[in-house]
CSV table of C-alpha atoms in Angstrom, one decimal:
chain,number,residue,atom,x,y,z
A,282,MET,CA,-55.9,112.6,4.3
A,283,ALA,CA,-55.9,109.4,6.4
A,284,GLY,CA,-56.0,107.2,2.8
A,285,SER,CA,-53.4,109.4,1.9
A,286,ASP,CA,-50.8,108.0,4.7
A,287,HIS,CA,-51.4,104.4,4.1
A,288,ALA,CA,-50.7,104.4,0.4
A,289,PRO,CA,-47.5,102.8,-0.5
A,290,PRO,CA,-44.5,104.8,-1.9
A,291,PRO,CA,-43.8,105.0,-5.2
A,292,PHE,CA,-41.0,102.4,-5.7
A,293,PHE,CA,-43.2,99.6,-4.6
A,294,LYS,CA,-46.0,100.1,-6.9
A,295,ARG,CA,-46.7,96.9,-9.0
A,296,GLY,CA,-46.4,97.2,-12.7
A,297,PRO,CA,-48.9,94.9,-14.9
A,298,ALA,CA,-49.1,91.4,-14.5
A,299,PRO,CA,-46.5,88.7,-15.7
A,300,LEU,CA,-48.8,86.8,-17.4
A,301,ALA,CA,-50.0,90.0,-19.2
A,302,LEU,CA,-46.5,90.9,-20.3
A,303,LEU,CA,-46.0,87.9,-21.5
A,304,THR,CA,-48.9,87.5,-23.7
A,305,PHE,CA,-47.9,91.1,-25.0
A,306,TYR,CA,-44.2,90.1,-25.9
A,307,ILE,CA,-45.4,87.2,-27.8
A,308,ALA,CA,-48.0,89.1,-29.6
A,309,LEU,CA,-45.2,91.6,-30.6
A,310,SER,CA,-43.0,88.9,-31.8
A,311,LEU,CA,-45.6,87.3,-33.8
A,312,ALA,CA,-46.5,91.1,-35.5
A,313,LEU,CA,-43.2,91.4,-36.2
A,314,PHE,CA,-42.6,88.1,-37.6
A,315,PHE,CA,-45.5,88.3,-39.8
A,316,VAL,CA,-44.3,92.0,-40.8
A,317,ASP,CA,-40.6,90.7,-41.6
A,318,LEU,CA,-42.2,87.6,-43.6
A,319,ARG,CA,-44.6,89.6,-45.6
A,320,LEU,CA,-42.6,93.1,-46.1
A,321,ARG,CA,-39.0,92.4,-45.6
A,322,SER,CA,-39.0,95.4,-43.5
A,323,LEU,CA,-36.2,94.2,-41.1
A,324,ASP,CA,-33.7,92.8,-43.8
A,325,LEU,CA,-31.7,96.1,-43.4
A,326,LEU,CA,-31.6,95.8,-39.5
A,327,ARG,CA,-30.8,92.2,-39.9
A,328,GLN,CA,-27.9,93.3,-42.3
A,329,THR,CA,-26.8,95.8,-40.0
A,330,VAL,CA,-26.5,93.3,-36.9
A,331,ALA,CA,-24.7,91.0,-39.1
A,332,LEU,CA,-22.4,93.3,-40.2
A,333,VAL,CA,-21.7,94.3,-36.8
A,334,THR,CA,-21.2,90.7,-35.4
A,335,ASP,CA,-19.0,89.5,-38.1
A,336,PRO,CA,-15.7,90.9,-37.2
A,337,ILE,CA,-16.4,89.4,-33.8
A,338,GLN,CA,-17.2,86.5,-35.2
A,339,ARG,CA,-14.0,86.1,-37.1
A,340,ILE,CA,-12.1,87.3,-34.5
A,341,ALA,CA,-13.5,84.6,-32.2
A,342,GLN,CA,-12.9,82.1,-35.0
A,343,MET,CA,-9.2,83.2,-35.2
A,344,PRO,CA,-7.4,81.3,-32.4
A,345,GLY,CA,-9.0,77.9,-33.5
A,346,GLY,CA,-8.0,78.6,-37.3
A,347,LEU,CA,-4.6,79.8,-36.3
A,348,VAL,CA,-4.4,76.5,-34.4
A,349,ASP,CA,-5.2,74.0,-37.4
A,350,ASN,CA,-3.3,75.9,-39.8
A,351,ALA,CA,-0.3,75.4,-37.5
A,352,GLY,CA,-1.2,71.7,-37.2
A,353,THR,CA,-1.3,71.6,-40.9
A,354,TYR,CA,1.9,73.2,-41.6
A,355,LEU,CA,3.9,71.5,-38.8
A,356,ARG,CA,2.5,67.9,-40.6
A,357,GLY,CA,3.3,69.3,-44.1
A,358,LEU,CA,6.8,70.5,-42.8
A,359,ASP,CA,7.2,66.9,-41.1
A,360,LYS,CA,6.1,64.9,-44.4
A,361,LEU,CA,8.4,67.2,-46.8
A,362,LEU,CA,11.3,66.6,-44.6
A,363,GLU,CA,10.9,62.7,-44.4
A,364,GLU,CA,10.2,62.8,-48.2
A,365,ASN,CA,13.3,64.9,-48.7
A,366,ARG,CA,15.6,62.5,-46.5
A,367,SER,CA,14.4,59.8,-48.3
A,368,LEU,CA,15.3,61.4,-51.9
A,369,LYS,CA,18.7,62.2,-50.3
A,370,GLN,CA,18.9,58.1,-49.3
A,371,ALA,CA,18.0,57.2,-52.5
A,372,GLN,CA,20.5,59.5,-54.0
A,373,LEU,CA,23.2,58.6,-51.9
A,374,GLN,CA,22.3,54.7,-52.6
A,375,THR,CA,22.0,55.1,-56.6
A,376,ALA,CA,25.3,57.4,-57.0
A,377,PRO,CA,27.9,54.8,-56.6
A,378,ASN,CA,25.9,52.4,-59.1
A,379,LEU,CA,25.4,55.6,-61.7
A,380,LEU,CA,29.3,56.5,-60.9
A,381,ARG,CA,30.2,53.0,-61.9
A,382,LEU,CA,28.2,52.4,-64.8
A,383,GLU,CA,29.2,55.8,-66.5
A,384,GLN,CA,32.8,54.7,-65.7
A,385,LEU,CA,32.4,51.2,-67.3
A,386,GLU,CA,30.4,52.8,-70.2
A,387,SER,CA,33.8,54.8,-70.8
A,388,GLU,CA,35.7,52.1,-70.3
A,389,ASN,CA,33.8,49.9,-72.6
A,390,ASP,CA,33.9,52.7,-75.6
A,391,ARG,CA,37.8,52.8,-75.2
A,392,LEU,CA,38.2,48.8,-75.3
A,393,ARG,CA,36.1,48.8,-78.2
A,394,LYS,CA,37.8,51.7,-80.2
A,395,LEU,CA,41.1,49.9,-79.3
A,396,LEU,CA,40.3,46.8,-80.4
A,397,ALA,CA,38.5,48.1,-83.5
A,398,VAL,CA,35.0,46.5,-82.6
A,399,LYS,CA,32.1,47.6,-84.0
A,400,GLU,CA,30.1,49.7,-81.5
A,401,ARG,CA,27.0,47.8,-79.8
A,402,GLU,CA,23.7,48.1,-81.5
A,403,LYS,CA,21.9,51.0,-80.0
A,404,ALA,CA,18.1,49.8,-78.4
A,405,HIS,CA,15.1,51.7,-79.8
A,406,GLY,CA,11.5,50.7,-80.6
A,407,GLU,CA,8.2,51.5,-79.9
A,408,VAL,CA,6.1,52.1,-77.2
A,409,ALA,CA,3.0,50.3,-76.7
A,410,ARG,CA,0.5,50.2,-73.7
A,411,ILE,CA,-0.8,46.5,-72.4
A,412,MET,CA,-4.4,46.0,-72.9
A,413,TYR,CA,-5.0,42.6,-71.4
A,414,THR,CA,-3.7,39.4,-71.1
A,415,ALA,CA,-4.5,36.3,-73.1
A,416,ARG,CA,-7.6,34.3,-72.3
A,417,ASP,CA,-5.9,31.0,-72.4
A,418,PRO,CA,-5.0,30.2,-68.7
A,419,PHE,CA,-2.3,27.7,-69.6
A,420,THR,CA,-0.5,30.5,-71.2
A,421,ARG,CA,1.4,33.4,-70.3
A,422,ARG,CA,0.7,36.2,-73.3
A,423,ILE,CA,-0.5,39.6,-73.4
A,424,ILE,CA,-2.0,41.6,-75.8
A,425,ILE,CA,-0.6,45.3,-76.5
A,426,ASP,CA,-2.3,48.3,-78.7
A,427,LYS,CA,0.4,48.3,-81.5
A,428,GLY,CA,0.5,46.3,-84.4
A,429,GLN,CA,1.0,46.0,-88.1
A,430,GLN,CA,0.3,49.6,-88.4
A,431,ALA,CA,3.0,50.6,-86.3
A,432,GLY,CA,5.6,48.0,-88.1
A,433,ILE,CA,5.6,45.6,-85.3
A,434,ILE,CA,6.6,42.1,-86.7
A,435,ALA,CA,6.6,38.7,-84.9
A,436,GLY,CA,10.1,38.0,-83.2
A,437,GLN,CA,10.6,41.2,-82.0
A,438,PRO,CA,11.8,41.3,-78.0
A,439,ALA,CA,9.7,43.4,-75.4
A,440,ILE,CA,11.2,44.8,-72.3
A,441,ASP,CA,10.0,47.4,-70.0
A,442,GLU,CA,11.9,49.7,-67.5
A,443,ALA,CA,13.3,46.6,-65.7
A,444,GLY,CA,14.2,44.1,-67.9
A,445,VAL,CA,13.3,41.4,-70.7
A,446,VAL,CA,8.8,41.0,-71.0
A,447,GLY,CA,9.1,38.5,-73.6
A,448,GLN,CA,8.5,38.0,-77.1
A,449,VAL,CA,6.2,39.1,-80.0
A,450,THR,CA,4.6,35.9,-81.8
A,451,ARG,CA,1.5,37.2,-83.3
A,452,VAL,CA,1.0,40.2,-85.3
A,453,PHE,CA,-2.9,41.6,-86.1
A,454,PRO,CA,-3.4,44.9,-87.9
A,455,PHE,CA,-4.1,47.0,-84.8
A,456,SER,CA,-2.6,44.8,-81.5
A,457,ALA,CA,0.2,42.2,-81.3
A,458,GLU,CA,0.4,39.2,-78.6
A,459,ILE,CA,3.3,39.2,-76.7
A,460,THR,CA,4.4,35.7,-75.1
A,461,LEU,CA,6.1,36.5,-71.7
A,462,ILE,CA,9.6,34.8,-70.7
A,463,THR,CA,7.5,33.0,-68.1
A,464,ASP,CA,5.2,31.1,-71.0
A,465,LYS,CA,6.6,27.0,-70.8
A,466,ASP,CA,7.3,27.7,-74.5
A,467,GLN,CA,10.0,30.3,-74.0
A,468,VAL,CA,13.8,30.1,-73.8
A,469,VAL,CA,16.3,33.0,-73.6
A,470,PRO,CA,20.1,32.7,-73.7
A,471,VAL,CA,21.4,34.2,-70.8
A,472,GLN,CA,24.9,34.9,-68.7
A,473,VAL,CA,25.6,35.2,-65.1
A,474,VAL,CA,26.9,38.8,-64.4
A,475,ARG,CA,29.2,37.9,-61.6
A,476,SER,CA,30.6,35.0,-63.1
A,477,GLY,CA,30.0,35.3,-66.7
A,478,GLN,CA,28.8,31.7,-67.1
A,479,ARG,CA,26.3,31.3,-70.2
A,480,SER,CA,23.2,29.1,-70.3
A,481,VAL,CA,19.1,29.1,-71.1
A,482,VAL,CA,16.3,29.7,-68.9
A,483,PHE,CA,13.2,28.4,-69.5
A,484,GLY,CA,9.8,29.8,-68.7
A,485,LEU,CA,7.9,27.3,-66.1
A,486,GLY,CA,4.3,28.8,-67.0
A,487,SER,CA,4.0,29.6,-63.2
A,488,GLY,CA,5.7,33.2,-63.2
A,489,GLU,CA,9.0,31.5,-62.5
A,490,LEU,CA,11.9,30.4,-64.7
A,491,GLU,CA,14.3,27.5,-64.4
A,492,LEU,CA,18.4,27.9,-65.0
A,493,ARG,CA,19.1,24.8,-67.0
A,494,TYR,CA,22.2,23.0,-68.0
A,495,ILE,CA,24.7,24.5,-65.2
A,496,PRO,CA,26.7,21.7,-63.8
A,497,ALA,CA,26.1,20.8,-59.9
A,498,ASN,CA,29.0,22.0,-59.0
A,499,ALA,CA,29.3,25.3,-60.9
A,500,ASP,CA,29.9,28.8,-59.2
A,501,ILE,CA,26.1,30.0,-59.0
A,502,ARG,CA,24.5,31.8,-55.8
A,503,GLU,CA,21.0,32.5,-55.1
A,504,GLY,CA,20.9,36.6,-56.0
A,505,ASP,CA,23.2,36.5,-58.9
A,506,LEU,CA,21.5,38.5,-61.9
A,507,LEU,CA,20.9,37.0,-65.3
A,508,VAL,CA,21.2,39.1,-68.4
A,509,THR,CA,20.6,38.4,-72.2
A,510,SER,CA,24.0,37.1,-73.8
A,511,GLY,CA,22.8,38.1,-77.1
A,512,LEU,CA,23.9,34.8,-78.8
A,513,ASP,CA,20.4,34.0,-80.0
A,514,GLY,CA,20.2,37.3,-82.1
A,515,ILE,CA,17.0,38.3,-80.8
A,516,TYR,CA,18.0,40.0,-77.9
A,517,LEU,CA,20.5,43.0,-77.5
A,518,ALA,CA,23.1,41.8,-74.8
A,519,GLY,CA,23.0,43.1,-71.2
A,520,PHE,CA,19.3,43.1,-70.3
A,521,PRO,CA,18.3,41.8,-66.9
A,522,VAL,CA,16.2,38.9,-66.8
A,523,ALA,CA,16.1,37.1,-63.7
A,524,LYS,CA,17.4,36.4,-60.5
A,525,VAL,CA,18.5,33.4,-58.8
A,526,VAL,CA,16.2,32.4,-55.9
A,527,SER,CA,16.8,28.8,-54.9
A,528,ILE,CA,19.4,26.4,-55.8
A,529,GLU,CA,19.3,22.9,-55.2
A,530,ARG,CA,22.2,20.5,-55.5
A,531,ASP,CA,21.9,16.8,-55.7
A,532,ASN,CA,25.1,14.5,-56.5
A,533,SER,CA,22.9,12.3,-58.2
A,534,TYR,CA,22.2,14.9,-61.0
A,535,ALA,CA,24.7,16.3,-63.6
A,536,PHE,CA,22.7,19.3,-63.4
A,537,ALA,CA,21.5,21.8,-60.3
A,538,ARG,CA,18.1,22.5,-60.2
A,539,ILE,CA,18.0,26.7,-60.4
A,540,ARG,CA,14.7,28.7,-59.6
A,541,CYS,CA,14.7,32.2,-60.9
A,542,ALA,CA,12.3,34.8,-60.7
A,543,PRO,CA,11.8,37.6,-63.4
A,544,VAL,CA,13.2,41.2,-63.0
A,545,ALA,CA,10.5,42.8,-65.3
A,546,ALA,CA,7.2,43.3,-64.2
A,547,VAL,CA,5.8,40.2,-66.6
A,548,GLU,CA,2.7,39.4,-64.8
A,549,ASN,CA,1.6,43.4,-64.3
A,550,PHE,CA,-0.3,45.7,-66.8
A,551,GLY,CA,1.7,48.9,-67.7
A,552,GLU,CA,3.7,49.6,-71.0
A,553,VAL,CA,6.4,48.0,-72.7
A,554,LEU,CA,8.8,49.2,-75.0
A,555,VAL,CA,8.9,46.7,-78.3
A,556,LEU,CA,12.8,46.7,-79.6
A,557,ALA,CA,13.4,47.0,-83.2
A,558,PRO,CA,14.9,43.7,-84.9
A,559,ARG,CA,18.5,43.4,-84.8
A,560,ALA,CA,20.6,43.9,-88.1
A,561,SER,CA,21.6,40.8,-89.6
A,562,GLN,CA,25.1,39.9,-89.1
A,563,PRO,CA,27.0,39.7,-92.5
A,564,PRO,CA,29.1,36.4,-92.6
A,565,PRO,CA,32.7,36.3,-91.8
A,566,PRO,CA,35.0,36.9,-94.5
A,567,PRO,CA,36.8,34.2,-96.5
A,568,ASP,CA,40.3,35.1,-94.6
A,569,SER,CA,39.0,35.3,-91.2
A,570,PRO,CA,40.9,33.6,-88.7
A,571,GLY,CA,38.3,31.1,-87.9
A,572,ARG,CA,38.7,30.2,-91.8
A,573,ALA,CA,42.5,30.3,-91.6
A,574,GLY,CA,43.0,26.9,-92.3
A,575,ASN,CA,41.1,25.7,-94.8
A,576,SER,CA,41.9,28.8,-97.4
A,577,GLY,CA,41.0,26.5,-100.6
A,578,THR,CA,38.2,24.5,-101.7
A,579,PRO,CA,36.4,21.4,-99.6
A,580,GLY,CA,37.7,19.2,-102.2
A,581,GLN,CA,41.2,20.6,-102.0
A,582,ALA,CA,41.4,20.2,-97.9
A,583,GLU,CA,40.5,16.8,-98.4
A,584,LYS,CA,43.4,16.1,-100.9
A,585,LYS,CA,45.6,17.4,-98.7
């Protein structure tokens, strides 16, 4: 009885040693790992745990996803609003020009009918892609992917969406060479839109043009637009060619030195429209006003 009086209470009894428990759990883990690796016996347990934890993971990730989606939505909304604002501004800026263009075209049609003038030739042609530039560094020429098989002939003018690009100078079976208006051998008759004055522009070979034979006191300003005059029989009248960028006036010279920049993207790659050749104009009739004073033969005119 004496020994039983000194025995500790049941809840103070010590269990297995910690080292023994650690060894047991390590052995159990290794056994489970080996069994799972060999027999795949824990796949069902793993799938069950994943099935239970997947909704919890999704719920936990939901706030972050909502924040990311909200940020993306707001950024996209701001971008759409900015693009819409830019498009509206562009529409407002181009609307007056379009309205004036329609009005001018309508007015020109009425004037042609009133004056019984033949309608202006319509521009049509063949769209071609620029393949590469010519290898000669001292010229401004490009090669297009249309040639004799597409009905291209030498002398046809070429334009892009902005204005005049150049003129076809060589034609091959499946390609053609276009000499740009900035080439030093190219000359284009032009007309100043603002004042109506006619002249010619010469290529300088450096990507610029020069408007020549303009008197030093002529009414020409920086920013004036030059369009084709149509007097050469090659280009239809009214195609934009260049804009005046600088004017040098010297009283010791009769003509001003006027530099111009081409309107078309003559130095860039893209597509061009090779216009069909202009129809040849018939000679004036014998009784035309220009020949009213020479109704007889040349010999008779001399006798008179």
